């Protein structure tokens, strides 16, 4: 055994102790959890061999059902059975009514931001519903590997906006899962497909799921997966095909005005069944018992294709835009990969083939490929393959901007900018003596801010009263590697600095999440604080380990005084973590974090200079 | 300038307008392999924050230098000059711009616009490409007035191409 193990930042300290990580594809219709065993990623089946967990949650007074058992309740208990919750994530109630039309649930009317659904078990938010699905997937992983899960990667549609991403992350947090990274679904698919097939070049991932559509154009070479452009629609998917068929059936029977919510759900389920069968057959006879009457109707493949054609056409328009944004020619695309359950449809395959002029590939099960990619990435991130060359470089899916005078949106970060990203803009005051300014952050491609998605709104106060145009308001947009945004604003001419961090308007607050954790249905107050204590301890151990490694390696750059005080800080945190409660531990973590900031900056500088010097050396070597 | 490096220094490429794009990409990807936040998952929060700043800077630097227009504006700034908000343009250039705009409007009105639009886009792209050699020359002798005028033209043509593409994607929504 080596006496002193020197590791690079980011790589694990003990490569032989494998950690357990999972990948989760939280789908609109079905969810999947995948893991890695002996270097091979696979989707985890239940006892019957099914990998797909229907994304359905049923609430009754005494229990919460998830998956197949919940789906079975769907047709006769529609109010308490939440399906396609993904469509509700990170959205305001008003927003949902506009986007999704009539929803088969009862909402609490006064909920202005986060929608609250009335169920037999009480009010639930979409984030809570989603966390129930994550819990079920987590249980499956724990049972399969007979071990606790250390970390996870969760996939989201590339076109999820900031609040939808935040809501997904919150759901994982509620389920007690440590999310190392959110990655985009098409990127995850590219990873699984690329590593599996060893193909290189420019690849289009056409991902049509139950509720969302994404298309990404990537460049794959030497283990590097670089997204050049991405496009999509978060409310376009197989569900819309089902709804179109369902509506056609209802219209044909002329029962629009009289059909009940349970009956509508039953017709919808039958519509989906028929759609799936029509992949192999030419027509299906559908039989219903509605409003006391037996009814029958024939759905042919031709009718189906007619109903779906406008939706498929919409996906192709988006493909065109992505090829354009990527600034490459159609002929330079080497492969087209189909992902998502809805690409089983013959019509979709044919459309993709004729649009790109290439036979699309769907070698890996299009329903599992995203989860498998997520599992591969999770295994990498947790540090099980320190020598791997694989790296995902992704982009911002939707432009981010600010509302200007007159309601126009001014873009600060353009869509398809590589993330993480930073952008600073300066603005000034309009009136003499103006002491506050409204900052309204929006996301989307439209010219008018009101047509874009409103992410956050806040007032920058404490601007020194100056003549119009003299103040300098600096607004900083920062998007992290998960695609999550934070915005801060300050006035720079004066020593008075006002600054604020933004949380999405339609998200839950940190407090609400903590409260939900504490009052979570099956968790008593005691268990909740026990878990928070456990989590704080794990985090403290992580912080201690990271700082120790850093000190071991680079401690010599500090003067003795600073080094001593950091070591002292380490000991202190260790002691608090043994004896303190979770609040004390978290405070200790913050304190040590602040104390080590200067050291972190010095190390970063050193690493940068080393890397830049390295560039020069490789240059020289190449020239020799 | 964060981390004490300008964008050219970050990628160790010569500080000229006709930057070596292949070398730029190679160094960019090399730095990503080393510094991407995925490589810093196990680091302390302070280091993660620092790392994110740096990688965001690498990304911004790459975006700036690989984009013809952004690169010229950036290089002008490094040379100590700024663009004016409402510049007085040369009369000849102004007339040419008005003409090009009218040409585009005319194409848009035609129901069979597609062929003409493609041709118009190609022409505009050619004009834009030819600006690059002029810019290179102007930068090498450091003629800041000439550089500025070329950038104003570059700005106009880049915006025009944006409009062509927008119309090509959504011919209906524009009218």
Coordinates of C-alpha atoms in Angstrom, one line a residue, chain A residues 21-465:
Chain A
X21 CA -24.7 4.9 -7.8
X22 CA -27.8 4.8 -10.0
X23 CA -29.3 6.5 -13.0
X24 CA -33.0 7.5 -13.1
X25 CA -35.1 8.3 -16.1
X26 CA -38.2 10.0 -14.6
X27 CA -40.5 9.7 -17.6
X28 CA -43.9 11.1 -18.2
X29 CA -45.5 7.7 -18.7
X30 CA -42.9 5.3 -17.3
X31 CA -39.9 5.6 -15.1
X32 CA -36.8 3.4 -15.0
X33 CA -33.8 3.0 -12.7
X34 CA -30.6 1.6 -13.9
X35 CA -27.3 0.7 -12.3
X36 CA -23.8 -0.7 -13.1
X37 CA -22.6 -4.1 -12.2
X38 CA -19.2 -5.4 -13.2
X39 CA -18.8 -2.5 -15.6
X40 CA -22.0 -3.1 -17.4
X41 CA -25.0 -0.8 -17.1
X42 CA -28.5 -2.3 -17.0
X43 CA -32.1 -1.4 -16.2
X44 CA -33.3 -2.9 -12.9
X45 CA -36.3 -5.2 -13.3
X46 CA -38.9 -6.0 -10.6
X47 CA -39.6 -9.6 -9.5
X48 CA -41.6 -10.2 -12.7
X49 CA -38.8 -9.0 -14.9
X50 CA -40.5 -5.6 -15.7
X51 CA -38.1 -2.7 -15.8
X52 CA -40.7 -0.1 -16.5
X53 CA -42.5 1.5 -13.5
X54 CA -45.6 3.4 -14.7
X55 CA -45.2 7.0 -13.5
X56 CA -48.5 6.8 -11.6
X57 CA -49.2 7.5 -8.0
X58 CA -52.5 6.7 -6.2
X59 CA -53.4 8.3 -2.9
X60 CA -55.9 6.7 -0.5
X61 CA -56.5 7.6 3.1
X62 CA -54.2 4.9 4.4
X63 CA -51.7 4.3 1.6
X64 CA -49.7 5.6 -1.3
X65 CA -49.4 3.2 -4.3
X66 CA -46.9 3.7 -7.0
X67 CA -46.5 2.1 -10.5
X68 CA -48.5 -0.8 -11.8
X69 CA -50.8 -1.1 -8.7
X70 CA -51.6 2.7 -9.0
X71 CA -52.2 2.4 -12.7
X72 CA -54.8 -0.3 -12.1
X73 CA -56.7 2.2 -9.9
X74 CA -56.5 4.9 -12.6
X75 CA -59.7 4.2 -14.5
X76 CA -62.0 4.1 -11.5
X77 CA -60.3 6.4 -9.0
X78 CA -59.1 9.1 -11.4
X79 CA -59.2 12.0 -8.9
X80 CA -56.8 10.3 -6.5
X81 CA -54.6 8.8 -9.2
X82 CA -52.0 11.2 -10.5
X83 CA -50.6 10.3 -14.0
X84 CA -48.1 12.2 -16.1
X85 CA -47.1 14.3 -13.2
X86 CA -44.0 15.3 -15.1
X87 CA -46.2 17.7 -17.1
X88 CA -47.1 19.5 -13.9
X89 CA -43.5 19.9 -12.5
X90 CA -42.3 23.4 -11.9
X91 CA -45.5 25.0 -13.3
X92 CA -48.0 27.4 -11.8
X93 CA -51.7 26.4 -11.8
X94 CA -52.7 29.2 -14.2
X95 CA -49.9 28.2 -16.5
X96 CA -51.1 24.5 -16.4
X97 CA -54.7 25.4 -17.4
X98 CA -53.4 27.3 -20.4
X99 CA -50.9 24.6 -21.5
X100 CA -52.7 21.4 -20.7
X101 CA -56.3 22.3 -20.9
X102 CA -58.7 20.5 -18.6
X103 CA -56.9 18.4 -16.0
X104 CA -58.6 15.5 -14.3
X105 CA -57.7 16.6 -10.8
X106 CA -59.1 18.9 -8.2
X107 CA -56.7 21.7 -7.3
X108 CA -56.7 24.0 -4.3
X109 CA -57.8 27.2 -5.9
X110 CA -55.8 29.6 -3.8
X111 CA -52.4 28.1 -4.7
X112 CA -50.9 30.8 -6.8
X113 CA -47.5 29.4 -7.4
X114 CA -47.1 25.7 -6.8
X115 CA -50.2 23.8 -7.6
X116 CA -51.7 21.7 -4.8
X117 CA -53.8 18.7 -5.7
X118 CA -56.6 17.5 -3.5
X119 CA -56.4 13.8 -2.8
X120 CA -57.8 11.4 -0.2
X121 CA -54.6 11.7 1.6
X122 CA -54.6 15.5 1.7
X123 CA -53.0 18.1 -0.5
X124 CA -50.0 17.1 -2.5
X125 CA -47.7 19.1 -4.8
X126 CA -46.3 17.7 -8.1
X127 CA -42.9 17.6 -6.5
X128 CA -44.2 15.3 -3.7
X129 CA -45.9 13.1 -6.3
X130 CA -42.7 12.8 -8.2
X131 CA -40.7 12.1 -5.0
X132 CA -43.0 9.0 -4.4
X133 CA -41.9 7.6 -7.8
X134 CA -38.3 8.3 -7.0
X135 CA -38.7 6.5 -3.6
X136 CA -40.0 3.4 -5.3
X137 CA -37.1 3.4 -7.8
X138 CA -34.7 3.9 -4.9
X139 CA -36.2 1.0 -3.0
X140 CA -35.8 -1.2 -6.1
X141 CA -32.1 -0.2 -6.4
X142 CA -31.5 -0.8 -2.7
X143 CA -33.1 -4.2 -2.9
X144 CA -31.3 -5.2 -6.1
X145 CA -27.8 -4.2 -4.9
X146 CA -28.5 -5.0 -1.2
X147 CA -26.8 -1.7 -0.4
X148 CA -27.5 2.0 0.2
X149 CA -27.3 4.2 -2.8
X150 CA -24.5 6.9 -2.5
X151 CA -25.5 9.1 -5.4
X152 CA -27.7 9.4 -8.5
X153 CA -28.0 11.1 -11.8
X154 CA -31.5 12.0 -12.9
X155 CA -32.4 12.8 -16.4
X156 CA -34.6 15.7 -17.5
X157 CA -35.9 16.7 -21.0
X158 CA -33.3 19.0 -22.5
X159 CA -36.0 21.5 -22.8
X160 CA -37.0 21.6 -19.2
X161 CA -36.7 25.2 -18.0
X162 CA -35.2 26.4 -14.8
X163 CA -38.1 25.8 -12.5
X164 CA -38.8 22.4 -13.9
X165 CA -35.2 21.4 -13.3
X166 CA -35.3 22.8 -9.8
X167 CA -38.6 21.0 -9.1
X168 CA -37.0 17.7 -10.2
X169 CA -34.0 18.2 -7.9
X170 CA -36.4 19.1 -5.0
X171 CA -38.3 15.8 -5.6
X172 CA -35.1 13.8 -5.3
X173 CA -34.2 15.7 -2.1
X174 CA -37.7 14.9 -0.7
X175 CA -37.0 11.2 -1.5
X176 CA -33.8 11.4 0.4
X177 CA -31.6 10.9 -2.7
X178 CA -28.3 12.6 -3.3
X179 CA -28.4 14.0 -6.8
X180 CA -24.9 14.4 -8.2
X181 CA -26.1 15.8 -11.5
X182 CA -29.1 16.4 -13.7
X183 CA -28.4 15.5 -17.2
X184 CA -30.4 16.0 -20.4
X185 CA -32.3 12.9 -21.7
X186 CA -30.9 13.0 -25.3
X187 CA -27.4 13.5 -23.9
X188 CA -27.8 10.5 -21.7
X189 CA -29.0 8.4 -24.7
X190 CA -26.1 9.6 -26.8
X191 CA -23.7 8.4 -24.0
X192 CA -25.2 5.0 -23.8
X193 CA -25.5 4.6 -27.5
X194 CA -22.0 6.0 -28.3
X195 CA -20.2 3.9 -25.7
X196 CA -22.1 0.8 -26.8
X197 CA -21.6 1.2 -30.5
X198 CA -18.2 3.0 -30.5
X199 CA -19.5 5.3 -33.2
X200 CA -18.0 8.7 -33.7
X201 CA -19.0 11.8 -35.6
X202 CA -22.1 13.9 -35.7
X203 CA -25.2 12.3 -34.3
X204 CA -28.8 13.4 -34.0
X205 CA -30.8 12.1 -31.0
X206 CA -34.5 12.2 -31.8
X207 CA -36.2 11.6 -28.4
X208 CA -40.0 11.4 -28.4
X209 CA -41.3 10.3 -25.1
X210 CA -44.7 10.1 -23.5
X211 CA -44.9 13.8 -22.8
X212 CA -41.9 15.5 -24.1
X213 CA -39.9 15.9 -27.3
X214 CA -36.2 16.7 -27.5
X215 CA -33.8 16.6 -30.3
X216 CA -30.0 17.1 -29.8
X217 CA -27.2 17.2 -32.2
X218 CA -23.9 16.0 -30.7
X219 CA -20.4 15.6 -31.8
X220 CA -18.9 12.4 -30.4
X221 CA -15.1 11.7 -30.4
X222 CA -12.6 10.1 -28.1
X223 CA -15.1 9.7 -25.3
X224 CA -16.2 13.4 -25.5
X225 CA -19.9 14.0 -26.1
X226 CA -20.3 17.6 -27.0
X227 CA -23.8 18.9 -27.6
X228 CA -23.8 21.4 -30.5
X229 CA -27.4 22.4 -30.3
X230 CA -30.7 21.2 -28.8
X231 CA -34.3 21.9 -29.4
X232 CA -37.6 20.5 -28.2
X233 CA -41.0 21.0 -26.8
X234 CA -41.9 20.0 -23.2
X235 CA -45.5 19.5 -24.0
X236 CA -45.3 17.2 -27.0
X237 CA -45.2 13.5 -26.9
X238 CA -47.0 10.2 -27.1
X239 CA -49.6 11.4 -24.6
X240 CA -50.7 14.0 -27.2
X241 CA -51.1 11.2 -29.8
X242 CA -53.3 9.4 -27.2
X243 CA -55.3 12.5 -26.5
X244 CA -55.9 13.0 -30.2
X245 CA -57.2 9.5 -30.6
X246 CA -59.3 9.8 -27.4
X247 CA -60.8 13.0 -28.7
X248 CA -61.5 11.4 -32.1
X249 CA -63.4 8.5 -30.3
X250 CA -65.4 10.9 -28.1
X251 CA -66.2 13.1 -31.1
X252 CA -67.3 10.1 -33.2
X253 CA -69.6 8.9 -30.4
X254 CA -70.8 12.5 -29.9
X255 CA -70.6 12.3 -26.1
X256 CA -68.3 15.3 -25.4
X257 CA -70.8 17.0 -23.2
X258 CA -71.8 14.0 -21.1
X259 CA -68.7 11.9 -20.6
X260 CA -67.5 11.6 -17.0
X261 CA -63.9 12.0 -15.8
X262 CA -63.5 8.3 -15.1
X263 CA -65.0 7.3 -18.5
X264 CA -62.7 9.8 -20.3
X265 CA -59.7 8.1 -18.5
X266 CA -60.9 4.7 -19.6
X267 CA -61.2 5.8 -23.3
X268 CA -57.8 7.4 -23.0
X269 CA -56.3 4.1 -21.8
X270 CA -58.0 2.2 -24.6
X271 CA -56.7 4.7 -27.1
X272 CA -53.1 4.2 -25.9
X273 CA -53.5 0.4 -26.1
X274 CA -54.8 0.6 -29.6
X275 CA -52.0 2.9 -30.7
X276 CA -49.4 0.5 -29.4
X277 CA -51.1 -2.5 -31.1
X278 CA -51.3 -0.6 -34.4
X279 CA -47.5 -0.8 -34.7
X280 CA -48.0 -4.4 -35.9
X281 CA -51.6 -4.5 -37.1
X282 CA -53.5 -2.6 -39.8
X283 CA -56.6 -1.9 -37.7
X284 CA -58.1 -2.4 -34.2
X285 CA -61.7 -2.8 -33.2
X286 CA -62.3 -0.8 -30.0
X287 CA -65.2 -1.7 -27.7
X288 CA -66.5 0.5 -24.9
X289 CA -69.3 0.5 -22.4
X290 CA -70.1 4.2 -21.9
X291 CA -73.0 5.7 -20.2
X292 CA -74.7 2.4 -20.1
X293 CA -74.4 1.7 -23.8
X294 CA -72.1 -0.7 -25.6
X295 CA -70.2 1.1 -28.4
X296 CA -67.8 0.0 -31.0
X297 CA -65.4 1.8 -33.4
X298 CA -62.7 0.8 -35.8
X299 CA -59.4 2.6 -35.7
X300 CA -57.2 2.0 -38.8
X301 CA -53.6 2.8 -39.2
X302 CA -54.5 5.4 -41.8
X303 CA -56.8 7.3 -39.4
X304 CA -54.2 7.1 -36.7
X305 CA -51.5 8.6 -39.0
X306 CA -53.9 11.3 -40.0
X307 CA -54.5 12.2 -36.3
X308 CA -50.8 12.2 -35.5
X309 CA -49.4 13.9 -38.6
X310 CA -49.6 17.5 -37.3
X311 CA -47.7 16.4 -34.2
X312 CA -45.0 14.6 -36.1
X313 CA -44.7 17.6 -38.5
X314 CA -44.1 19.8 -35.4
X315 CA -41.1 17.6 -34.3
X316 CA -39.5 17.9 -37.8
X317 CA -39.8 21.7 -37.7
X318 CA -37.8 21.6 -34.5
X319 CA -35.2 19.3 -36.0
X320 CA -34.7 21.8 -38.8
X321 CA -34.0 24.6 -36.3
X322 CA -31.5 22.4 -34.4
X323 CA -29.5 21.6 -37.5
X324 CA -29.5 25.3 -38.3
X325 CA -28.4 26.3 -34.8
X326 CA -25.6 23.7 -34.8
X327 CA -24.3 25.4 -38.0
X328 CA -23.7 22.1 -39.8
X329 CA -25.0 20.7 -43.1
X330 CA -27.5 17.9 -43.3
X331 CA -25.0 15.8 -45.2
X332 CA -22.5 16.0 -42.4
X333 CA -24.8 14.1 -40.0
X334 CA -23.5 10.6 -39.6
X335 CA -26.3 9.0 -37.7
X336 CA -29.8 9.5 -36.4
X337 CA -30.7 7.6 -33.2
X338 CA -34.3 7.2 -32.1
X339 CA -35.1 7.3 -28.4
X340 CA -38.3 7.2 -26.3
X341 CA -41.3 4.9 -26.4
X342 CA -43.1 6.9 -29.0
X343 CA -40.5 6.2 -31.6
X344 CA -41.8 2.7 -31.8
X345 CA -44.4 4.1 -34.1
X346 CA -43.8 3.3 -37.7
X347 CA -44.9 6.7 -38.8
X348 CA -42.4 8.5 -36.6
X349 CA -39.6 6.2 -37.9
X350 CA -40.5 6.9 -41.5
X351 CA -40.8 10.6 -40.9
X352 CA -37.3 10.8 -39.3
X353 CA -35.8 8.7 -42.1
X354 CA -37.1 10.9 -44.9
X355 CA -36.3 14.1 -43.1
X356 CA -32.6 13.2 -42.4
X357 CA -32.2 11.0 -45.4
X358 CA -30.7 8.2 -43.2
X359 CA -32.0 5.0 -41.8
X360 CA -32.4 5.8 -38.1
X361 CA -30.9 3.5 -35.5
X362 CA -32.7 2.0 -32.5
X363 CA -30.4 -0.8 -31.5
X364 CA -30.6 -0.1 -27.8
X365 CA -34.1 -0.4 -26.4
X366 CA -35.4 3.1 -27.0
X367 CA -37.2 3.0 -23.6
X368 CA -34.2 2.0 -21.5
X369 CA -31.4 3.8 -23.2
X370 CA -31.8 7.1 -21.3
X371 CA -31.7 5.4 -17.9
X372 CA -28.7 3.3 -18.9
X373 CA -26.9 6.5 -20.0
X374 CA -27.7 8.1 -16.7
X375 CA -26.3 5.1 -14.8
X376 CA -23.1 5.2 -16.8
X377 CA -22.7 8.9 -16.0
X378 CA -23.5 8.3 -12.3
X379 CA -20.9 5.6 -12.1
X380 CA -18.3 8.0 -13.6
X381 CA -19.3 10.9 -11.3
X382 CA -19.1 8.9 -8.1
X383 CA -15.6 8.0 -9.0
X384 CA -15.7 4.4 -9.9
X385 CA -13.8 4.9 -13.2
X386 CA -11.1 7.5 -12.5
X387 CA -9.2 6.8 -15.7
X388 CA -12.2 7.2 -18.0
X389 CA -12.0 9.7 -20.8
X390 CA -15.7 10.1 -21.0
X391 CA -17.0 13.6 -20.6
X392 CA -20.4 15.3 -21.4
X393 CA -20.4 18.9 -22.5
X394 CA -23.9 20.3 -22.6
X395 CA -25.6 23.5 -23.5
X396 CA -28.3 25.9 -22.3
X397 CA -31.6 24.8 -23.9
X398 CA -33.5 28.1 -23.8
X399 CA -32.3 31.7 -23.9
X400 CA -32.3 33.6 -20.6
X401 CA -33.0 37.3 -20.5
X402 CA -34.4 40.3 -18.6
X403 CA -37.5 42.3 -19.2
X404 CA -36.6 45.8 -20.4
X405 CA -38.6 49.0 -20.6
X406 CA -41.6 48.5 -22.9
X407 CA -41.9 44.9 -22.0
X408 CA -39.3 43.6 -24.5
X409 CA -37.0 40.7 -23.5
X410 CA -33.3 41.3 -23.7
X411 CA -31.3 38.1 -24.1
X412 CA -28.4 37.8 -21.7
X413 CA -27.5 34.1 -22.3
X414 CA -28.4 32.7 -25.7
X415 CA -29.8 29.2 -26.1
X416 CA -27.1 26.6 -27.0
X417 CA -24.5 28.4 -25.0
X418 CA -22.2 25.8 -23.4
X419 CA -22.8 25.4 -19.6
X420 CA -21.7 26.3 -17.0
X421 CA -22.0 29.8 -18.2
X422 CA -21.6 33.3 -16.8
X423 CA -22.7 36.6 -18.3
X424 CA -22.6 40.1 -16.8
X425 CA -24.6 43.0 -18.2
X426 CA -24.7 46.6 -17.1
X427 CA -27.8 48.7 -16.9
X428 CA -28.6 52.2 -15.7
X429 CA -31.4 54.1 -14.0
X430 CA -34.1 55.9 -16.0
X431 CA -35.0 58.6 -13.6
X432 CA -33.2 61.2 -11.4
X433 CA -32.9 59.9 -7.8
X434 CA -34.1 56.4 -8.6
X435 CA -33.3 54.2 -5.7
X436 CA -34.7 50.8 -6.7
X437 CA -35.0 48.8 -9.9
X438 CA -37.2 45.9 -10.8
X439 CA -35.4 42.9 -12.2
X440 CA -37.6 40.4 -14.0
X441 CA -35.8 37.2 -15.3
X442 CA -37.4 35.4 -18.2
X443 CA -36.6 32.3 -20.2
X444 CA -37.6 31.7 -23.8
X445 CA -37.1 32.8 -27.4
X446 CA -39.9 35.3 -27.9
X447 CA -39.4 39.0 -28.2
X448 CA -41.9 40.1 -25.6
X449 CA -41.1 39.2 -22.0
X450 CA -44.8 38.4 -21.4
X451 CA -44.6 35.6 -24.0
X452 CA -41.6 34.1 -22.3
X453 CA -41.5 32.0 -19.1
X454 CA -41.3 34.2 -16.0
X455 CA -38.6 32.7 -13.8
X456 CA -38.1 35.3 -11.0
X457 CA -38.9 38.9 -10.1
X458 CA -37.2 41.0 -7.5
X459 CA -36.4 44.6 -6.6
X460 CA -32.8 45.8 -6.3
X461 CA -33.0 48.3 -3.5
X462 CA -30.5 50.7 -2.0
X463 CA -29.3 52.3 -5.2
X464 CA -27.8 55.7 -4.3
X465 CA -29.9 58.5 -5.6

